[in-house]
Tab-separated table of C-alpha atoms in Angstrom:
chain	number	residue	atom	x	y	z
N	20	UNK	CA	38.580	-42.711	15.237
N	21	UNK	CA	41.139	-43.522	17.567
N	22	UNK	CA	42.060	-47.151	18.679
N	23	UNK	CA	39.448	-48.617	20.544
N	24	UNK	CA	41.928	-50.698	22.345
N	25	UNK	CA	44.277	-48.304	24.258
N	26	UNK	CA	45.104	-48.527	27.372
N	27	UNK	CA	43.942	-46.019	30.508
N	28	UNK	CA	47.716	-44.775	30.500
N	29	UNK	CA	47.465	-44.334	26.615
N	30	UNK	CA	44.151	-42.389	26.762
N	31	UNK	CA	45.591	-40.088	29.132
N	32	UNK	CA	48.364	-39.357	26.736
N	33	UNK	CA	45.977	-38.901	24.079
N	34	UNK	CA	44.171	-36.785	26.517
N	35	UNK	CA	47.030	-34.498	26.892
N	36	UNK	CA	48.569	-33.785	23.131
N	37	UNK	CA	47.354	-31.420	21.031
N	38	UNK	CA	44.257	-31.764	19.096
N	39	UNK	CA	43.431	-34.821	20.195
N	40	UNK	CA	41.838	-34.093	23.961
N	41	UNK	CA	38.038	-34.272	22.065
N	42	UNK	CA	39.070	-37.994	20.786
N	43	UNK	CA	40.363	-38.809	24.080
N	44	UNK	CA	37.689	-37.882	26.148
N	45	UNK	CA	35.038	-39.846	23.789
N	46	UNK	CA	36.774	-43.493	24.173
N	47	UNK	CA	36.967	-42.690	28.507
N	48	UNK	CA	33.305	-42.065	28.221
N	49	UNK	CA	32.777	-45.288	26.240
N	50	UNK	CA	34.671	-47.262	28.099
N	51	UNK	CA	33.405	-45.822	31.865
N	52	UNK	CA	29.959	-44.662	30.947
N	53	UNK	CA	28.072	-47.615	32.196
N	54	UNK	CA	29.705	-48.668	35.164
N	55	UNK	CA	29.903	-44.822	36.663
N	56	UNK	CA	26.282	-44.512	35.726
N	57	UNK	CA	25.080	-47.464	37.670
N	58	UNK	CA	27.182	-47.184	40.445
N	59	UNK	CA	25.873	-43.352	40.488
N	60	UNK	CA	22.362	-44.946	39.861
N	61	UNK	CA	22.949	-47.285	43.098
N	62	UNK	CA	23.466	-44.406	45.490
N	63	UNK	CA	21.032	-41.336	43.759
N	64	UNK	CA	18.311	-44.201	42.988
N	65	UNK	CA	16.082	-42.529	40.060
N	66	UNK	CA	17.412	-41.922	36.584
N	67	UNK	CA	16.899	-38.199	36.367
N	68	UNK	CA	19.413	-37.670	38.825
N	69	UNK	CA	21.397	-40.294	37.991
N	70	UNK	CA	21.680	-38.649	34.656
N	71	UNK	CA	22.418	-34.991	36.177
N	72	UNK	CA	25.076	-36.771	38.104
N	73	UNK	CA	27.004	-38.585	35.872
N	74	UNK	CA	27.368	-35.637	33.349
N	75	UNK	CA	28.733	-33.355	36.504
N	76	UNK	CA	31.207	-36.530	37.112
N	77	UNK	CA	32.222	-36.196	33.399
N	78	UNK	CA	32.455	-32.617	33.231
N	79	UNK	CA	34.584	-32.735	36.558
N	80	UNK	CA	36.734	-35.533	34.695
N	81	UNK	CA	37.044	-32.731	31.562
N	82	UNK	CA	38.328	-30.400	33.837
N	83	UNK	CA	40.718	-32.531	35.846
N	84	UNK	CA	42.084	-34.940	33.625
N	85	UNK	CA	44.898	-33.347	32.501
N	86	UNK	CA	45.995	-32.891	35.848
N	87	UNK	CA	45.783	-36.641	36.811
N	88	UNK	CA	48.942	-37.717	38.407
N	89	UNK	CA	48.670	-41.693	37.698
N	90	UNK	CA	48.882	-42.705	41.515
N	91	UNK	CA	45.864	-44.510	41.663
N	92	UNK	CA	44.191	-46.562	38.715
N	93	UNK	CA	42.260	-44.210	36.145
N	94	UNK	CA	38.838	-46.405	37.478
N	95	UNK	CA	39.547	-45.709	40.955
N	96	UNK	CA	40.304	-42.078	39.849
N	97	UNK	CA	36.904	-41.964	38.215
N	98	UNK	CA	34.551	-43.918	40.620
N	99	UNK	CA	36.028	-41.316	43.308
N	100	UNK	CA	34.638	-38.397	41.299
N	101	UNK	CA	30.966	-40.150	40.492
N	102	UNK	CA	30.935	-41.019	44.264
N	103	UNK	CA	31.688	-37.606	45.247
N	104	UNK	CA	29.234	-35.771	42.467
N	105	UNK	CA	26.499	-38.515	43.742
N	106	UNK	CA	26.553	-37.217	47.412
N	107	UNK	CA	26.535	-33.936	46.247
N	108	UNK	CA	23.411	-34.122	44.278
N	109	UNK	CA	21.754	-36.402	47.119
N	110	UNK	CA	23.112	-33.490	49.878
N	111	UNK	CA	21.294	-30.988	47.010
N	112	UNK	CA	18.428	-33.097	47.209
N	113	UNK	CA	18.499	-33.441	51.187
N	114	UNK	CA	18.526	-29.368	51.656
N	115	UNK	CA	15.693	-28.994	49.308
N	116	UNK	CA	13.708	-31.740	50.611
N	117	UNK	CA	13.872	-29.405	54.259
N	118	UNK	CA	11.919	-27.036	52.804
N	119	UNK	CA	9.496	-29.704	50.696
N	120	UNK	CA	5.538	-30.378	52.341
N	121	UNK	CA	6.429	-33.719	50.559
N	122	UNK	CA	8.155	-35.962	52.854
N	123	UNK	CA	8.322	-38.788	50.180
N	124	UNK	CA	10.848	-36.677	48.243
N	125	UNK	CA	13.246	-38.166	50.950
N	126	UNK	CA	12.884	-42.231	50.575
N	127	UNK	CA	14.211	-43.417	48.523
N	128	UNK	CA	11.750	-46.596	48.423
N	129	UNK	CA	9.244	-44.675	47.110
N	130	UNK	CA	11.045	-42.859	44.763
N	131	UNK	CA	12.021	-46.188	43.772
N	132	UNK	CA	8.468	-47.034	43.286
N	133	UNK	CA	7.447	-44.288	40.893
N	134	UNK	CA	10.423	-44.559	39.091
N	135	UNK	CA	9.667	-45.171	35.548
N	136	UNK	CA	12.791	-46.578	34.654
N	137	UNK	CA	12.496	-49.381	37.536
N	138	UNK	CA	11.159	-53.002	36.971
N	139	UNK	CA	12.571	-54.997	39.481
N	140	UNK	CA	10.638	-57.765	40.556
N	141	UNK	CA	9.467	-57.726	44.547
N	142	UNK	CA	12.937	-58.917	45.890
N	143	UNK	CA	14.969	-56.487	43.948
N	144	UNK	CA	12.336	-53.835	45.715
N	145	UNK	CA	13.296	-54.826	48.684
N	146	UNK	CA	16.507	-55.113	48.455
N	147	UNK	CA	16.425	-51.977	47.595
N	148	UNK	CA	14.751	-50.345	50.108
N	149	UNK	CA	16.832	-51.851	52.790
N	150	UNK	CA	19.716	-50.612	51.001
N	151	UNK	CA	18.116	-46.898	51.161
N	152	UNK	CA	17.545	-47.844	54.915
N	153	UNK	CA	21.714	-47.778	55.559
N	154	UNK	CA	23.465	-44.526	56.125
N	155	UNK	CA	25.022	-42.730	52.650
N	156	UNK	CA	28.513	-44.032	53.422
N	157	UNK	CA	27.749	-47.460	54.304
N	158	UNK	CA	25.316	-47.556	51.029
N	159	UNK	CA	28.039	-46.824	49.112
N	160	UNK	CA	30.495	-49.534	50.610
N	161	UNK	CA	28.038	-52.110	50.262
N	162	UNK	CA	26.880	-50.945	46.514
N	163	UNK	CA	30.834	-51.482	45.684
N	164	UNK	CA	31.500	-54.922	47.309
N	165	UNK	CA	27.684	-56.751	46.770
N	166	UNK	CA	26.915	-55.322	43.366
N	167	UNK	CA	30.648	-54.044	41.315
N	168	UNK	CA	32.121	-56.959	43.377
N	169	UNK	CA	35.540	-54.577	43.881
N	170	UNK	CA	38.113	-55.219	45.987
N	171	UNK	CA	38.526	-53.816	50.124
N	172	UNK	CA	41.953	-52.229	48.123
N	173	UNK	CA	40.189	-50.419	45.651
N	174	UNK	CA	36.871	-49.573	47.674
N	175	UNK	CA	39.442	-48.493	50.111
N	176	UNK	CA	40.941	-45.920	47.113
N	177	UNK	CA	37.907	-44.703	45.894
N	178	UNK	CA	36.326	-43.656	49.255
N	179	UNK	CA	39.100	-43.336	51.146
N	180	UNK	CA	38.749	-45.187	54.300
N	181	UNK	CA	40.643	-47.793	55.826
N	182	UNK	CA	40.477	-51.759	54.853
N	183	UNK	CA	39.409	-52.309	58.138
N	184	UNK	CA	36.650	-49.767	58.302
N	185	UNK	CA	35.239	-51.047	55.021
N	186	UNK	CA	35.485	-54.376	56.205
N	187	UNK	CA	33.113	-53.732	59.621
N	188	UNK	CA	31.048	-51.193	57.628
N	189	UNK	CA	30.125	-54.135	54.764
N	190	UNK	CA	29.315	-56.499	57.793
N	191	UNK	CA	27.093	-53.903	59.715
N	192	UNK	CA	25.584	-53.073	56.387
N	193	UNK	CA	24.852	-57.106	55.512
N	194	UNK	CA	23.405	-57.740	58.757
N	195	UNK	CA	21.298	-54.619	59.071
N	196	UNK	CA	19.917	-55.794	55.147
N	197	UNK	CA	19.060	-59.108	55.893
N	198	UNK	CA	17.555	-58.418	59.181
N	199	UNK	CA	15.112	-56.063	56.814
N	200	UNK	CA	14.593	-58.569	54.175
N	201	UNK	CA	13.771	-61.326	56.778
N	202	UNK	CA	11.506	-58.988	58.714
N	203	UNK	CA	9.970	-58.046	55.371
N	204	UNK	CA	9.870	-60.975	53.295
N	205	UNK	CA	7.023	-63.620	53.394
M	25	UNK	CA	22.737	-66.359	58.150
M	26	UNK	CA	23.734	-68.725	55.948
M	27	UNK	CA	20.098	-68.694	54.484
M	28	UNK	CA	20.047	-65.093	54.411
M	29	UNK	CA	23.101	-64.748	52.777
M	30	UNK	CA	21.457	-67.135	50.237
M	31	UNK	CA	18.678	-64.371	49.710
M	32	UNK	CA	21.325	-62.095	49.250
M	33	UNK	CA	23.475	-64.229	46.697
M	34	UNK	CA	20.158	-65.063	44.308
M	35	UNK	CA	18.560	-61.480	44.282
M	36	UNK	CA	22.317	-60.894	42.711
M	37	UNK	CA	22.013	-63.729	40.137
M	38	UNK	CA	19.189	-62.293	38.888
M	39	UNK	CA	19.990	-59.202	37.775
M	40	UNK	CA	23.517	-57.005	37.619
M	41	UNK	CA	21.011	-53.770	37.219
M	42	UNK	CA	19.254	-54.329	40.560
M	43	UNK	CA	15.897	-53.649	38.649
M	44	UNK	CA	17.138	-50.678	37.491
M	45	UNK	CA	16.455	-49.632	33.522
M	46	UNK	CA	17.622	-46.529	31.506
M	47	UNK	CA	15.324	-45.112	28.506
M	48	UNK	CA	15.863	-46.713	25.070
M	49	UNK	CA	19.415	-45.599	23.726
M	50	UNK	CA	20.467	-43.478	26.706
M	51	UNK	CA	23.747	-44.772	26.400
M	52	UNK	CA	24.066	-44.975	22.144
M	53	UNK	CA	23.853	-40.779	22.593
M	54	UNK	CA	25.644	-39.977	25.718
M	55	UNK	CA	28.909	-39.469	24.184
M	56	UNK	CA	27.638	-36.799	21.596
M	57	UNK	CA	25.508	-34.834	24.806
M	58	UNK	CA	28.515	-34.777	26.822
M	59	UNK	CA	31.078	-33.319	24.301
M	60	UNK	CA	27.888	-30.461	23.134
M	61	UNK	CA	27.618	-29.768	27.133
M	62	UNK	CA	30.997	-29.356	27.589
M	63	UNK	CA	31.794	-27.495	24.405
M	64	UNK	CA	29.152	-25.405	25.894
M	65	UNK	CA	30.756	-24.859	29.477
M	66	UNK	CA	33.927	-24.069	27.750
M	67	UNK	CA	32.619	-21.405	25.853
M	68	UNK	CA	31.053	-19.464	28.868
M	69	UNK	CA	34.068	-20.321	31.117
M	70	UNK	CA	36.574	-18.027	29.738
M	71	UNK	CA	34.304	-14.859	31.270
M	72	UNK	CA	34.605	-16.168	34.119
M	73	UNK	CA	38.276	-17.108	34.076
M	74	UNK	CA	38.627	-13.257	33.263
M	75	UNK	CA	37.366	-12.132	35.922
M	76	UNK	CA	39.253	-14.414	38.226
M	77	UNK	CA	42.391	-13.628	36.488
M	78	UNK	CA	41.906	-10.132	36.714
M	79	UNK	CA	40.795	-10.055	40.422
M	80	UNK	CA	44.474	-9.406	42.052
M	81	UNK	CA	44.810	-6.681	39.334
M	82	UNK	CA	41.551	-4.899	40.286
M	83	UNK	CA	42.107	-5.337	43.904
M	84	UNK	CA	45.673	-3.816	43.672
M	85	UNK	CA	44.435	-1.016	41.461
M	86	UNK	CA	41.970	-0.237	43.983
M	87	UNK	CA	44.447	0.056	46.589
M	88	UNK	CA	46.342	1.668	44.923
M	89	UNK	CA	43.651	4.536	44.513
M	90	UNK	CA	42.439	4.275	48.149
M	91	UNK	CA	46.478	4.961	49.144
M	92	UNK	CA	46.293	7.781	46.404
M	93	UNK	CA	43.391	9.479	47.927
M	94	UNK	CA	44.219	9.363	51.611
M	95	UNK	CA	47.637	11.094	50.763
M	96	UNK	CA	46.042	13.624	48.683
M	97	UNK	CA	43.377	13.969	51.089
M	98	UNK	CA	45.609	14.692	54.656
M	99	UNK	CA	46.884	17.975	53.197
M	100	UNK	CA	43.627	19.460	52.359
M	101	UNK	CA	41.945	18.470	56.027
M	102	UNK	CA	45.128	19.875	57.310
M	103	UNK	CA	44.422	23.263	55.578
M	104	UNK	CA	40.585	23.207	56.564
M	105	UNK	CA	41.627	22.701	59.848
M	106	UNK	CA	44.034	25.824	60.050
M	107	UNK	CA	41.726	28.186	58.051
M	108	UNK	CA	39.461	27.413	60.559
M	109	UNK	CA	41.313	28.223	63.601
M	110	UNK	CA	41.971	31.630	61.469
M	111	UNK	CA	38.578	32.239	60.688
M	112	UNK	CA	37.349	31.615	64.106
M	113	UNK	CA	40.338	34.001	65.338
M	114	UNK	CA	39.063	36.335	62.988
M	115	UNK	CA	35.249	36.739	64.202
M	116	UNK	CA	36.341	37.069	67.603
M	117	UNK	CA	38.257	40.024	66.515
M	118	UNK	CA	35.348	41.639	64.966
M	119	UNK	CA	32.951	40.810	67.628
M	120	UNK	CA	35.113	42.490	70.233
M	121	UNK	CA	35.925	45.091	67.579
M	122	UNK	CA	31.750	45.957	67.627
M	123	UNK	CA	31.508	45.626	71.304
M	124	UNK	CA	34.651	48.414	72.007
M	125	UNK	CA	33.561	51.874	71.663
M	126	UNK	CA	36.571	54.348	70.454
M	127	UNK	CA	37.706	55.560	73.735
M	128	UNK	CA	37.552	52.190	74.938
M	129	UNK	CA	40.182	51.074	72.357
M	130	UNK	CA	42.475	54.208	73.057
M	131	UNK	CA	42.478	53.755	76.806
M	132	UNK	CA	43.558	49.820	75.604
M	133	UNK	CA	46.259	51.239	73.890
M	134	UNK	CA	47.889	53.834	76.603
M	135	UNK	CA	47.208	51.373	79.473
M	136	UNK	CA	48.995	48.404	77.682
M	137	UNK	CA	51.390	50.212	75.232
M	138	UNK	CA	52.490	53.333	77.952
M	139	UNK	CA	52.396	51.419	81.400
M	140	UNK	CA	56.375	51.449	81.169
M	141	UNK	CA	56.908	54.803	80.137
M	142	UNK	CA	54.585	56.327	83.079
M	143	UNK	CA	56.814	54.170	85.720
M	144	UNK	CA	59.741	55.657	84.136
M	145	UNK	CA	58.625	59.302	84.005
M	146	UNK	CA	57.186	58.201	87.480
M	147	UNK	CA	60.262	57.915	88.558
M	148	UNK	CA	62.175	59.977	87.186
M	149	UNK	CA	60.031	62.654	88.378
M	150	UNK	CA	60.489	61.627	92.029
M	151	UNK	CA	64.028	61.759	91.863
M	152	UNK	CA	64.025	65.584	90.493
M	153	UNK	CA	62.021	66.236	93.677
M	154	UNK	CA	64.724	65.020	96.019
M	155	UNK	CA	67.378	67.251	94.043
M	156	UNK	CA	67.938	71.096	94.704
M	157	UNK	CA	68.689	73.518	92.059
M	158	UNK	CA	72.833	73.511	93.414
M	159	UNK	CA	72.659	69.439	92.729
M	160	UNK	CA	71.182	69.748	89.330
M	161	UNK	CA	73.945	72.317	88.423
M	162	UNK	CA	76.585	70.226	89.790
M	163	UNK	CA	75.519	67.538	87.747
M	164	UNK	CA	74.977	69.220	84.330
M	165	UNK	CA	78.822	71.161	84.834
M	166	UNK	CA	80.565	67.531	85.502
């Protein structure tokens, strides 16, 4: 197995000589994996789709890869895609739901709720529903900064908006959160 | 705000997942899923890639054809057209043909053909009547 400890550049490298694309591809998925799946998790909410999602992100990344120009960092590069493949499942999801009797198949606080692979306690529910209560962009934004704890720069890569859009978008999103939480706590 | 923000801060502490959980070794076999799902894709891609490569191909061949046929084609509506104009020249020959009795067709052919030939004998036979028989020998000696 190839060195564990090579860096992004180096795995790209890997990633584009012969023979060894299979090798490369396994240490980006050990070293991503987690992070793209809950930051996927975050915005899609139940596992199933989480799952779908994150093996369209790293099928995209398969595909793309060895077209990856270096401008950005690989992460930013990544979370981009997961983002992207995220909405489009939850946009899937949204078109489906129009035809669906079942309303619920559209809140995500109650998918949350019969989500077997959930066991927050009551805050984290709630949390979590206010989160689901803030528009997809804005979920995203604040998923980055409150949870991944990234920087305006990099937010500012991955969905590409401006530092001072992300900035008033986190704010609008913190205030509209804890007016839910205070409104729905106690 | 400031107390809110504190709700915010200690719902964090607790837990980096949110309350979220995967099943038990999700992660240990993703690596091994992904590369059999993608081995997978690649094998039914190159169909597809066919077909996309070939597309310009096709659509130029088909062209190609179309072009072929509509120069082929212009003579033979050309002909149809004229054989037409013949053939419709034709019956209208033969219905007038079964219409004309014999003497019908003769007195066609005198009037049309001889109309000249009478104005000239016409003629020529008034001028004789001016002449006497003196003038007519006159002009045959000189």
């Amino acid at each position: 197995m190839v060195d564990q400890e090579l860096t992004d550049i180096e795995i790209i490298e890997l990633f584009n000589s012969e023979g060894k694309q299979q090798d490369a591809f396994r240490l980006i998925m050990s070293r991503y994996k987690e992070r793209l799946y809950w930051h996927i998790r975050k915005i899609v909410v139940t596992h199933d789709d989480a799952d779908d999602a994150l093996q369209n992100c790293f099928i995209k990344i398969w595909q793309n890869l060895g077209g990856f120009q270096g401008n950005s960092a690989l992460y930013t590069w990544l979370y981009r895609i997961a983002t992207n493949e995220a909405l489009t499942l939850l946009k899937k999801k949204k078109k489906v739901s129009q035809y669906s009797i079942n309303d619920e198949d559209n809140n995500h606080g109650d998918a949350l709720k019969s989500d077997p692979y959930f066991d927050g306690n009551d805050l984290q529910l709630k949390l979590q529903q206010a989160i689901a209560t803030l528009p997809d962009k804005q979920r995203i934004i604040f998923n980055l900064k409150y949870f991944e704890e990234m920087k305006y720069q990099e937010i500012s890569e991955i969905t590409d908006t401006s530092i001072g859009s992300l900035k008033a978008s986190y704010h609008h999103a913190t205030k509209k959160i804890e007016a839910f939480l205070k409104e729905n706590i106690e | 705000m400031k107390e809110e923000n504190n709700i915010l801060n200690s719902i964090k502490k607790q837990a980096p997942s949110a309350g979220f959980k995967v099943p038990d070794n999700y992660f240990d076999s993703f690596e091994d899923k992904m590369m059999d799902k993608i081995i997978a894709e690649e094998k039914s891609t190159p169909k597809k890639s066919i077909l996309i490569m070939m597309k310009p191909w096709l659509s130029l061949a088909a062209m190609m054809i179309f072009i072929a046929m509509a120069y082929y084609s212009i003579p033979y509506f050309t002909a149809k057209n004229t054989n037409l104009a013949y053939n419709t020249e034709e019956v209208s020959l033969d219905f007038l043909a079964s219409r004309l009795n014999e003497t019908d067709i003769i007195d066609f052919i005198v009037e049309e053909d001889n109309s000249p030939i009478f104005e000239e004998l016409e003629t020529n036979q008034n001028i004789l009547e001016g002449l006497s028989i003196e003038d007519v020998e006159s002009l045959v000696i000189f």
